[in-house]
Amino acid sequence: FVAAALAAAALIAPAVAHAACDDGEVVIKFSHVTNTDKHPKGIAASLLAERVNKEMNGKACMEVFPNSTLYNDNKVLEAMLQGDVQLAAPSLSKFEKFTKQFRIFDLPFMFNDIKAVEAYQASEAGQKMLDSMQRRGLQGLAYWHNGMKQMSASKPLLQPTDAKGLKFRVQSSDVLVAQMEAIGGTPQKMAFSEVYGALQQGVVDGQENTWSNIFGKKFFEVQDGITETNHGIIDYLLVTSVDWLDSLKPDVREQFLQIVAEVTATRNQESTAVNEAAKQSVIKAGGTVRSLTPEQRAAWVEVMKPVWAKFEKDVGADNIAAAQAANS
Ligand code: LMR
């Protein structure tokens, strides 16, 4: 009977192996929404779990739930505040209910590349933002990089006017709603796990995302093509609850935060290469990739950039200036 039960359990076991936590170990559940492989966040989350489970054996135990198997991003922060999950890494676009400061990361054409994003995050203003939600019970631990966003649709997008009248899926961010309206599109906020189906069924016509997400969730299969716009970024906040972090014994907390810092530094260095590889995988799998001439790109900048003014009060003119300085 035991053997049969074990076999049955193995059959229904989730694809990701969960570390069996021992009695007395602090259990750290990490919920996220992307793939585990060929993805900057998925790889970093797996490495974090591997190191915690090895180096903190007997003290702490981490279980990773990828691919929205535990929570969507719109539920995970509430679950965290209730103590049902201890770690998440939603994109910076998904914190609107908690802070408007992160809106700077969604403003189109704000950052030239992920190096600039990193420089801004490392600045005093960026580091302060890690603590900006403490009053609401959330503590930012680190910024994790993904990469630059590209646009895709059910028809070729070369000029911004090509986007007129199309429905676009956006993350739950009012900046991204304004950005899609600026190009004459109709934005629709939607959970990441629903995007493939929505594109396939024509609920929406297009979307914007990084190469690793476009490849990982196969969006290219249900789109005419992807235009390399590099018009924005997706980056993450590795986040936990203030209460949970405070509840840890000082030596456990210190060791955990040290591992977080090391994994962050190691994997952030690789994020651009991971996305470049994902782009090549899209091409290899038959996806169409279009690039823009300098004139075409300038037209997208011209139409999208006025969105900045709308959100300047939320993010602060001085922060915009600091972000721009990070581009040089
Ligand atoms: C999205 O919703 O498109 C992304 O934030 C998903 C992710 O975590 O990269």
GROMACS .gro file of N, CA and C in nm, residues 144-304:
model
  483
  144TRP      N    1   1.580   4.244  -0.922
  144TRP     CA    2   1.626   4.139  -1.014
  144TRP      C    3   1.594   4.184  -1.157
  145HIS      N    4   1.690   4.167  -1.245
  145HIS     CA    5   1.669   4.213  -1.383
  145HIS      C    6   1.598   4.108  -1.468
  146ASN      N    7   1.515   4.160  -1.559
  146ASN     CA    8   1.477   4.079  -1.676
  146ASN      C    9   1.540   4.147  -1.794
  147GLY      N   10   1.466   4.236  -1.864
  147GLY     CA   11   1.529   4.298  -1.981
  147GLY      C   12   1.439   4.399  -2.048
  148MET      N   13   1.476   4.431  -2.172
  148MET     CA   14   1.404   4.532  -2.248
  148MET      C   15   1.277   4.471  -2.310
  149LYS      N   16   1.172   4.553  -2.319
  149LYS     CA   17   1.046   4.505  -2.376
  149LYS      C   18   1.042   4.524  -2.527
  150GLN      N   19   0.974   4.430  -2.592
  150GLN     CA   20   0.949   4.434  -2.736
  150GLN      C   21   0.798   4.432  -2.757
  151MET      N   22   0.755   4.476  -2.876
  151MET     CA   23   0.610   4.478  -2.903
  151MET      C   24   0.574   4.371  -3.005
  152SER      N   25   0.462   4.306  -2.984
  152SER     CA   26   0.415   4.210  -3.085
  152SER      C   27   0.266   4.230  -3.107
  153ALA      N   28   0.220   4.187  -3.224
  153ALA     CA   29   0.077   4.199  -3.255
  153ALA      C   30   0.039   4.100  -3.365
  154SER      N   31  -0.089   4.103  -3.397
  154SER     CA   32  -0.143   4.013  -3.500
  154SER      C   33  -0.115   4.065  -3.641
  155LYS      N   34  -0.046   4.179  -3.649
  155LYS     CA   35  -0.005   4.236  -3.778
  155LYS      C   36   0.131   4.304  -3.760
  156PRO      N   37   0.202   4.330  -3.866
  156PRO     CA   38   0.334   4.394  -3.851
  156PRO      C   39   0.323   4.532  -3.788
  157LEU      N   40   0.413   4.560  -3.694
  157LEU     CA   41   0.419   4.691  -3.629
  157LEU      C   42   0.551   4.757  -3.666
  158LEU      N   43   0.546   4.857  -3.751
  158LEU     CA   44   0.668   4.929  -3.786
  158LEU      C   45   0.658   5.076  -3.749
  159GLN      N   46   0.543   5.134  -3.779
  159GLN     CA   47   0.513   5.271  -3.737
  159GLN      C   48   0.415   5.264  -3.621
  160PRO      N   49   0.421   5.363  -3.531
  160PRO     CA   50   0.321   5.361  -3.422
  160PRO      C   51   0.178   5.361  -3.474
  161THR      N   52   0.157   5.419  -3.591
  161THR     CA   53   0.020   5.420  -3.646
  161THR      C   54  -0.030   5.279  -3.677
  162ASP      N   55   0.063   5.184  -3.692
  162ASP     CA   56   0.022   5.044  -3.716
  162ASP      C   57  -0.053   4.986  -3.596
  163ALA      N   58  -0.034   5.048  -3.479
  163ALA     CA   59  -0.095   4.996  -3.357
  163ALA      C   60  -0.236   5.051  -3.333
  164LYS      N   61  -0.275   5.147  -3.416
  164LYS     CA   62  -0.405   5.213  -3.397
  164LYS      C   63  -0.518   5.111  -3.401
  165GLY      N   64  -0.605   5.119  -3.301
  165GLY     CA   65  -0.724   5.033  -3.300
  165GLY      C   66  -0.701   4.891  -3.250
  166LEU      N   67  -0.575   4.857  -3.218
  166LEU     CA   68  -0.548   4.721  -3.170
  166LEU      C   69  -0.565   4.714  -3.019
  167LYS      N   70  -0.607   4.596  -2.974
  167LYS     CA   71  -0.619   4.573  -2.829
  167LYS      C   72  -0.488   4.512  -2.778
  168PHE      N   73  -0.433   4.573  -2.676
  168PHE     CA   74  -0.306   4.525  -2.621
  168PHE      C   75  -0.322   4.478  -2.477
  169ARG      N   76  -0.269   4.362  -2.445
  169ARG     CA   77  -0.260   4.321  -2.306
  169ARG      C   78  -0.150   4.404  -2.239
  170VAL      N   79  -0.180   4.455  -2.120
  170VAL     CA   80  -0.076   4.520  -2.041
  170VAL      C   81  -0.076   4.461  -1.900
  171GLN      N   82   0.037   4.477  -1.831
  171GLN     CA   83   0.044   4.443  -1.690
  171GLN      C   84  -0.043   4.544  -1.614
  172SER      N   85  -0.064   4.518  -1.485
  172SER     CA   86  -0.157   4.604  -1.410
  172SER      C   87  -0.090   4.736  -1.370
  173SER      N   88  -0.063   4.821  -1.468
  173SER     CA   89   0.004   4.948  -1.445
  173SER      C   90  -0.063   5.058  -1.528
  174ASP      N   91  -0.100   5.165  -1.460
  174ASP     CA   92  -0.166   5.276  -1.532
  174ASP      C   93  -0.072   5.346  -1.630
  175VAL      N   94   0.058   5.339  -1.604
  175VAL     CA   95   0.154   5.398  -1.700
  175VAL      C   96   0.146   5.321  -1.832
  176LEU      N   97   0.137   5.190  -1.821
  176LEU     CA   98   0.133   5.110  -1.945
  176LEU      C   99   0.000   5.127  -2.017
  177VAL      N  100  -0.107   5.152  -1.942
  177VAL     CA  101  -0.236   5.185  -2.003
  177VAL      C  102  -0.221   5.314  -2.084
  178ALA      N  103  -0.160   5.416  -2.022
  178ALA     CA  104  -0.142   5.545  -2.090
  178ALA      C  105  -0.051   5.531  -2.213
  179GLN      N  106   0.049   5.448  -2.201
  179GLN     CA  107   0.142   5.426  -2.314
  179GLN      C  108   0.069   5.365  -2.434
  180MET      N  109  -0.015   5.265  -2.409
  180MET     CA  110  -0.088   5.202  -2.520
  180MET      C  111  -0.194   5.296  -2.578
  181GLU      N  112  -0.252   5.379  -2.491
  181GLU     CA  113  -0.349   5.478  -2.542
  181GLU      C  114  -0.277   5.581  -2.630
  182ALA      N  115  -0.154   5.612  -2.593
  182ALA     CA  116  -0.078   5.712  -2.670
  182ALA      C  117  -0.055   5.667  -2.815
  183ILE      N  118  -0.047   5.536  -2.835
  183ILE     CA  119  -0.028   5.487  -2.974
  183ILE      C  120  -0.161   5.450  -3.039
  184GLY      N  121  -0.270   5.487  -2.974
  184GLY     CA  122  -0.402   5.463  -3.034
  184GLY      C  123  -0.454   5.322  -3.013
  185GLY      N  124  -0.392   5.249  -2.919
  185GLY     CA  125  -0.437   5.114  -2.889
  185GLY      C  126  -0.538   5.113  -2.775
  186THR      N  127  -0.601   4.997  -2.755
  186THR     CA  128  -0.691   4.979  -2.642
  186THR      C  129  -0.625   4.882  -2.545
  187PRO      N  130  -0.579   4.935  -2.430
  187PRO     CA  131  -0.510   4.847  -2.335
  187PRO      C  132  -0.606   4.766  -2.250
  188GLN      N  133  -0.563   4.647  -2.216
  188GLN     CA  134  -0.642   4.563  -2.126
  188GLN      C  135  -0.548   4.500  -2.024
  189LYS      N  136  -0.571   4.526  -1.895
  189LYS     CA  137  -0.489   4.464  -1.791
  189LYS      C  138  -0.527   4.317  -1.779
  190MET      N  139  -0.426   4.235  -1.766
  190MET     CA  140  -0.453   4.091  -1.765
  190MET      C  141  -0.337   4.018  -1.698
  191ALA      N  142  -0.368   3.909  -1.627
  191ALA     CA  143  -0.263   3.830  -1.563
  191ALA      C  144  -0.175   3.764  -1.669
  192PHE      N  145  -0.049   3.748  -1.636
  192PHE     CA  146   0.049   3.691  -1.729
  192PHE      C  147   0.006   3.551  -1.777
  193SER      N  148  -0.050   3.473  -1.686
  193SER     CA  149  -0.087   3.335  -1.720
  193SER      C  150  -0.198   3.328  -1.824
  194GLU      N  151  -0.267   3.439  -1.847
  194GLU     CA  152  -0.381   3.438  -1.941
  194GLU      C  153  -0.345   3.492  -2.079
  195VAL      N  154  -0.222   3.541  -2.094
  195VAL     CA  155  -0.188   3.615  -2.216
  195VAL      C  156  -0.189   3.525  -2.341
  196TYR      N  157  -0.128   3.407  -2.330
  196TYR     CA  158  -0.120   3.320  -2.449
  196TYR      C  159  -0.261   3.290  -2.503
  197GLY      N  160  -0.350   3.249  -2.412
  197GLY     CA  161  -0.488   3.216  -2.453
  197GLY      C  162  -0.559   3.335  -2.513
  198ALA      N  163  -0.537   3.452  -2.454
  198ALA     CA  164  -0.605   3.574  -2.501
  198ALA      C  165  -0.556   3.613  -2.641
  199LEU      N  166  -0.425   3.593  -2.666
  199LEU     CA  167  -0.372   3.623  -2.800
  199LEU      C  168  -0.424   3.521  -2.900
  200GLN      N  169  -0.424   3.396  -2.858
  200GLN     CA  170  -0.468   3.288  -2.947
  200GLN      C  171  -0.614   3.305  -2.989
  201GLN      N  172  -0.697   3.346  -2.892
  201GLN     CA  173  -0.839   3.358  -2.920
  201GLN      C  174  -0.880   3.495  -2.973
  202GLY      N  175  -0.783   3.585  -2.983
  202GLY     CA  176  -0.815   3.718  -3.036
  202GLY      C  177  -0.885   3.808  -2.936
  203VAL      N  178  -0.880   3.772  -2.806
  203VAL     CA  179  -0.935   3.860  -2.702
  203VAL      C  180  -0.855   3.990  -2.702
  204VAL      N  181  -0.723   3.975  -2.721
  204VAL     CA  182  -0.637   4.091  -2.747
  204VAL      C  183  -0.558   4.063  -2.875
  205ASP      N  184  -0.508   4.172  -2.936
  205ASP     CA  185  -0.435   4.157  -3.063
  205ASP      C  186  -0.285   4.156  -3.043
  206GLY      N  187  -0.239   4.216  -2.932
  206GLY     CA  188  -0.095   4.229  -2.916
  206GLY      C  189  -0.054   4.238  -2.771
  207GLN      N  190   0.075   4.249  -2.751
  207GLN     CA  191   0.129   4.257  -2.615
  207GLN      C  192   0.271   4.312  -2.623
  208GLU      N  193   0.325   4.344  -2.505
  208GLU     CA  194   0.466   4.385  -2.496
  208GLU      C  195   0.531   4.300  -2.389
  209ASN      N  196   0.652   4.254  -2.416
  209ASN     CA  197   0.723   4.176  -2.314
  209ASN      C  198   0.869   4.158  -2.353
  210THR      N  199   0.944   4.096  -2.263
  210THR     CA  200   1.086   4.070  -2.289
  210THR      C  201   1.099   3.943  -2.374
  211TRP      N  202   1.218   3.926  -2.432
  211TRP     CA  203   1.241   3.806  -2.514
  211TRP      C  204   1.222   3.678  -2.433
  212SER      N  205   1.266   3.680  -2.309
  212SER     CA  206   1.257   3.556  -2.229
  212SER      C  207   1.111   3.520  -2.199
  213ASN      N  208   1.025   3.621  -2.185
  213ASN     CA  209   0.883   3.590  -2.166
  213ASN      C  210   0.815   3.554  -2.297
  214ILE      N  211   0.853   3.621  -2.404
  214ILE     CA  212   0.793   3.592  -2.536
  214ILE      C  213   0.829   3.450  -2.579
  215PHE      N  214   0.952   3.409  -2.549
  215PHE     CA  215   0.992   3.272  -2.582
  215PHE      C  216   0.934   3.173  -2.480
  216GLY      N  217   0.950   3.206  -2.352
  216GLY     CA  218   0.909   3.112  -2.245
  216GLY      C  219   0.762   3.077  -2.251
  217LYS      N  220   0.679   3.172  -2.285
  217LYS     CA  221   0.534   3.147  -2.291
  217LYS      C  222   0.484   3.137  -2.435
  218LYS      N  223   0.579   3.126  -2.530
  218LYS     CA  224   0.546   3.100  -2.670
  218LYS      C  225   0.451   3.202  -2.734
  219PHE      N  226   0.457   3.327  -2.690
  219PHE     CA  227   0.368   3.428  -2.750
  219PHE      C  228   0.391   3.441  -2.901
  220PHE      N  229   0.516   3.416  -2.943
  220PHE     CA  230   0.549   3.432  -3.086
  220PHE      C  231   0.467   3.337  -3.174
  221GLU      N  232   0.420   3.228  -3.114
  221GLU     CA  233   0.341   3.132  -3.192
  221GLU      C  234   0.205   3.186  -3.232
  222VAL      N  235   0.154   3.281  -3.152
  222VAL     CA  236   0.019   3.331  -3.175
  222VAL      C  237   0.019   3.481  -3.209
  223GLN      N  238   0.131   3.526  -3.267
  223GLN     CA  239   0.145   3.664  -3.312
  223GLN      C  240   0.203   3.665  -3.453
  224ASP      N  241   0.173   3.772  -3.527
  224ASP     CA  242   0.231   3.785  -3.661
  224ASP      C  243   0.383   3.795  -3.652
  225GLY      N  244   0.429   3.873  -3.556
  225GLY     CA  245   0.573   3.890  -3.540
  225GLY      C  246   0.603   3.978  -3.422
  226ILE      N  247   0.732   3.990  -3.393
  226ILE     CA  248   0.775   4.073  -3.280
  226ILE      C  249   0.863   4.185  -3.335
  227THR      N  250   0.833   4.308  -3.294
  227THR     CA  251   0.914   4.422  -3.336
  227THR      C  252   1.010   4.460  -3.223
  228GLU      N  253   1.137   4.468  -3.262
  228GLU     CA  254   1.239   4.497  -3.162
  228GLU      C  255   1.239   4.647  -3.132
  229THR      N  256   1.153   4.686  -3.038
  229THR     CA  257   1.138   4.828  -3.006
  229THR      C  258   1.227   4.870  -2.889
  230ASN      N  259   1.258   4.778  -2.799
  230ASN     CA  260   1.333   4.812  -2.677
  230ASN      C  261   1.278   4.940  -2.614
  231HIS      N  262   1.147   4.950  -2.608
  231HIS     CA  263   1.085   5.078  -2.565
  231HIS      C  264   1.069   5.090  -2.413
  232GLY      N  265   1.089   4.983  -2.343
  232GLY     CA  266   1.073   4.988  -2.198
  232GLY      C  267   1.143   4.870  -2.135
  233ILE      N  268   1.121   4.853  -2.005
  233ILE     CA  269   1.192   4.746  -1.936
  233ILE      C  270   1.097   4.666  -1.848
  234ILE      N  271   1.137   4.541  -1.822
  234ILE     CA  272   1.073   4.465  -1.713
  234ILE      C  273   1.183   4.427  -1.616
  235ASP      N  274   1.166   4.473  -1.493
  235ASP     CA  275   1.256   4.436  -1.384
  235ASP      C  276   1.169   4.396  -1.266
  236TYR      N  277   1.231   4.330  -1.170
  236TYR     CA  278   1.153   4.274  -1.059
  236TYR      C  279   1.198   4.328  -0.925
  237LEU      N  280   1.104   4.322  -0.829
  237LEU     CA  281   1.142   4.344  -0.690
  237LEU      C  282   1.131   4.210  -0.618
  238LEU      N  283   1.242   4.160  -0.568
  238LEU     CA  284   1.237   4.045  -0.480
  238LEU      C  285   1.185   4.099  -0.347
  239VAL      N  286   1.069   4.048  -0.305
  239VAL     CA  287   0.998   4.112  -0.194
  239VAL      C  288   0.954   4.009  -0.090
  240THR      N  289   0.951   4.054   0.034
  240THR     CA  290   0.902   3.969   0.142
  240THR      C  291   0.817   4.055   0.236
  241SER      N  292   0.767   3.995   0.343
  241SER     CA  293   0.689   4.076   0.436
  241SER      C  294   0.778   4.120   0.551
  242VAL      N  295   0.752   4.241   0.599
  242VAL     CA  296   0.827   4.296   0.712
  242VAL      C  297   0.815   4.202   0.832
  243ASP      N  298   0.693   4.154   0.855
  243ASP     CA  299   0.669   4.068   0.972
  243ASP      C  300   0.751   3.940   0.965
  244TRP      N  301   0.752   3.879   0.847
  244TRP     CA  302   0.827   3.752   0.835
  244TRP      C  303   0.976   3.774   0.855
  245LEU      N  304   1.027   3.880   0.791
  245LEU     CA  305   1.171   3.907   0.802
  245LEU      C  306   1.208   3.934   0.949
  246ASP      N  307   1.120   4.009   1.018
  246ASP     CA  308   1.144   4.039   1.160
  246ASP      C  309   1.138   3.915   1.247
  247SER      N  310   1.060   3.816   1.203
  247SER     CA  311   1.041   3.696   1.286
  247SER      C  312   1.162   3.602   1.283
  248LEU      N  313   1.253   3.625   1.188
  248LEU     CA  314   1.369   3.534   1.177
  248LEU      C  315   1.470   3.561   1.288
  249LYS      N  316   1.536   3.454   1.330
  249LYS     CA  317   1.647   3.473   1.424
  249LYS      C  318   1.756   3.551   1.352
  250PRO      N  319   1.826   3.639   1.425
  250PRO     CA  320   1.925   3.726   1.357
  250PRO      C  321   2.025   3.650   1.271
  251ASP      N  322   2.077   3.537   1.317
  251ASP     CA  323   2.178   3.466   1.236
  251ASP      C  324   2.117   3.406   1.110
  252VAL      N  325   1.991   3.360   1.121
  252VAL     CA  326   1.921   3.304   1.004
  252VAL      C  327   1.896   3.417   0.902
  253ARG      N  328   1.849   3.530   0.954
  253ARG     CA  329   1.820   3.644   0.865
  253ARG      C  330   1.947   3.691   0.793
  254GLU      N  331   2.053   3.700   0.866
  254GLU     CA  332   2.178   3.748   0.809
  254GLU      C  333   2.230   3.655   0.699
  255GLN      N  334   2.225   3.526   0.728
  255GLN     CA  335   2.274   3.429   0.628
  255GLN      C  336   2.185   3.431   0.503
  256PHE      N  337   2.054   3.437   0.526
  256PHE     CA  338   1.959   3.441   0.414
  256PHE      C  339   1.983   3.565   0.327
  257LEU      N  340   1.997   3.681   0.391
  257LEU     CA  341   2.015   3.805   0.314
  257LEU      C  342   2.149   3.807   0.240
  258GLN      N  343   2.249   3.743   0.298
  258GLN     CA  344   2.379   3.732   0.231
  258GLN      C  345   2.367   3.648   0.105
  259ILE      N  346   2.295   3.536   0.115
  259ILE     CA  347   2.276   3.451  -0.004
  259ILE      C  348   2.196   3.527  -0.110
  260VAL      N  349   2.092   3.599  -0.067
  260VAL     CA  350   2.012   3.680  -0.161
  260VAL      C  351   2.103   3.778  -0.235
  261ALA      N  352   2.190   3.846  -0.162
  261ALA     CA  353   2.278   3.947  -0.224
  261ALA      C  354   2.371   3.881  -0.326
  262GLU      N  355   2.423   3.765  -0.292
  262GLU     CA  356   2.517   3.699  -0.384
  262GLU      C  357   2.447   3.646  -0.510
  263VAL      N  358   2.329   3.586  -0.490
  263VAL     CA  359   2.254   3.535  -0.606
  263VAL      C  360   2.214   3.652  -0.697
  264THR      N  361   2.173   3.763  -0.635
  264THR     CA  362   2.133   3.882  -0.713
  264THR      C  363   2.250   3.929  -0.799
  265ALA      N  364   2.366   3.943  -0.738
  265ALA     CA  365   2.482   3.994  -0.813
  265ALA      C  366   2.520   3.897  -0.926
  266THR      N  367   2.519   3.768  -0.898
  266THR     CA  368   2.557   3.669  -1.000
  266THR      C  369   2.460   3.667  -1.117
  267ARG      N  370   2.331   3.660  -1.086
  267ARG     CA  371   2.233   3.640  -1.194
  267ARG      C  372   2.203   3.770  -1.268
  268ASN      N  373   2.208   3.885  -1.199
  268ASN     CA  374   2.181   4.011  -1.270
  268ASN      C  375   2.282   4.037  -1.381
  269GLN      N  376   2.402   3.989  -1.361
  269GLN     CA  377   2.506   4.004  -1.465
  269GLN      C  378   2.472   3.929  -1.594
  270GLU      N  379   2.387   3.826  -1.580
  270GLU     CA  380   2.360   3.737  -1.693
  270GLU      C  381   2.229   3.768  -1.764
  271SER      N  382   2.149   3.861  -1.710
  271SER     CA  383   2.012   3.876  -1.761
  271SER      C  384   2.007   3.914  -1.909
  272THR      N  385   2.097   4.001  -1.952
  272THR     CA  386   2.095   4.044  -2.092
  272THR      C  387   2.130   3.926  -2.184
  273ALA      N  388   2.226   3.846  -2.142
  273ALA     CA  389   2.264   3.729  -2.223
  273ALA      C  390   2.150   3.627  -2.229
  274VAL      N  391   2.079   3.611  -2.118
  274VAL     CA  392   1.966   3.517  -2.117
  274VAL      C  393   1.858   3.563  -2.215
  275ASN      N  394   1.832   3.694  -2.219
  275ASN     CA  395   1.732   3.745  -2.312
  275ASN      C  396   1.778   3.737  -2.457
  276GLU      N  397   1.905   3.760  -2.480
  276GLU     CA  398   1.957   3.749  -2.617
  276GLU      C  399   1.943   3.605  -2.667
  277ALA      N  400   1.971   3.510  -2.578
  277ALA     CA  401   1.956   3.369  -2.615
  277ALA      C  402   1.809   3.336  -2.644
  278ALA      N  403   1.719   3.396  -2.565
  278ALA     CA  404   1.576   3.372  -2.587
  278ALA      C  405   1.532   3.428  -2.722
  279LYS      N  406   1.588   3.544  -2.758
  279LYS     CA  407   1.557   3.603  -2.890
  279LYS      C  408   1.599   3.506  -3.002
  280GLN      N  409   1.720   3.452  -2.988
  280GLN     CA  410   1.769   3.357  -3.089
  280GLN      C  411   1.680   3.233  -3.092
  281SER      N  412   1.630   3.191  -2.975
  281SER     CA  413   1.541   3.074  -2.970
  281SER      C  414   1.408   3.102  -3.040
  282VAL      N  415   1.360   3.226  -3.028
  282VAL     CA  416   1.236   3.264  -3.098
  282VAL      C  417   1.258   3.253  -3.249
  283ILE      N  418   1.372   3.305  -3.295
  283ILE     CA  419   1.402   3.302  -3.438
  283ILE      C  420   1.416   3.157  -3.486
  284LYS      N  421   1.487   3.078  -3.408
  284LYS     CA  422   1.509   2.937  -3.443
  284LYS      C  423   1.378   2.859  -3.449
  285ALA      N  424   1.284   2.899  -3.363
  285ALA     CA  425   1.155   2.828  -3.358
  285ALA      C  426   1.059   2.880  -3.465
  286GLY      N  427   1.107   2.972  -3.550
  286GLY     CA  428   1.024   3.018  -3.662
  286GLY      C  429   0.951   3.149  -3.637
  287GLY      N  430   0.979   3.214  -3.525
  287GLY     CA  431   0.915   3.344  -3.499
  287GLY      C  432   0.970   3.452  -3.589
  288THR      N  433   0.886   3.548  -3.626
  288THR     CA  434   0.931   3.660  -3.709
  288THR      C  435   0.975   3.776  -3.620
  289VAL      N  436   1.096   3.824  -3.645
  289VAL     CA  437   1.147   3.937  -3.568
  289VAL      C  438   1.175   4.053  -3.664
  290ARG      N  439   1.120   4.168  -3.633
  290ARG     CA  440   1.142   4.287  -3.718
  290ARG      C  441   1.219   4.392  -3.639
  291SER      N  442   1.313   4.456  -3.707
  291SER     CA  443   1.379   4.568  -3.638
  291SER      C  444   1.335   4.700  -3.702
  292LEU      N  445   1.358   4.808  -3.630
  292LEU     CA  446   1.314   4.940  -3.676
  292LEU      C  447   1.431   5.018  -3.732
  293THR      N  448   1.406   5.098  -3.834
  293THR     CA  449   1.507   5.193  -3.880
  293THR      C  450   1.514   5.304  -3.774
  294PRO      N  451   1.622   5.381  -3.771
  294PRO     CA  452   1.628   5.492  -3.675
  294PRO      C  453   1.509   5.587  -3.689
  295GLU      N  454   1.462   5.609  -3.810
  295GLU     CA  455   1.348   5.701  -3.830
  295GLU      C  456   1.221   5.641  -3.770
  296GLN      N  457   1.202   5.511  -3.794
  296GLN     CA  458   1.082   5.445  -3.739
  296GLN      C  459   1.084   5.450  -3.586
  297ARG      N  460   1.202   5.423  -3.530
  297ARG     CA  461   1.212   5.422  -3.384
  297ARG      C  462   1.183   5.562  -3.328
  298ALA      N  463   1.234   5.663  -3.397
  298ALA     CA  464   1.210   5.801  -3.353
  298ALA      C  465   1.061   5.833  -3.350
  299ALA      N  466   0.986   5.775  -3.442
  299ALA     CA  467   0.841   5.798  -3.445
  299ALA      C  468   0.774   5.738  -3.321
  300TRP      N  469   0.820   5.619  -3.277
  300TRP     CA  470   0.765   5.558  -3.155
  300TRP      C  471   0.799   5.643  -3.033
  301VAL      N  472   0.922   5.693  -3.030
  301VAL     CA  473   0.964   5.779  -2.917
  301VAL      C  474   0.875   5.902  -2.910
  302GLU      N  475   0.853   5.963  -3.026
  302GLU     CA  476   0.776   6.087  -3.031
  302GLU      C  477   0.633   6.069  -2.979
  303VAL      N  478   0.573   5.955  -3.013
  303VAL     CA  479   0.434   5.932  -2.972
  303VAL      C  480   0.424   5.889  -2.826
  304MET      N  481   0.522   5.812  -2.780
  304MET     CA  482   0.511   5.756  -2.644
  304MET      C  483   0.563   5.848  -2.534
   0.00000   0.00000   0.00000
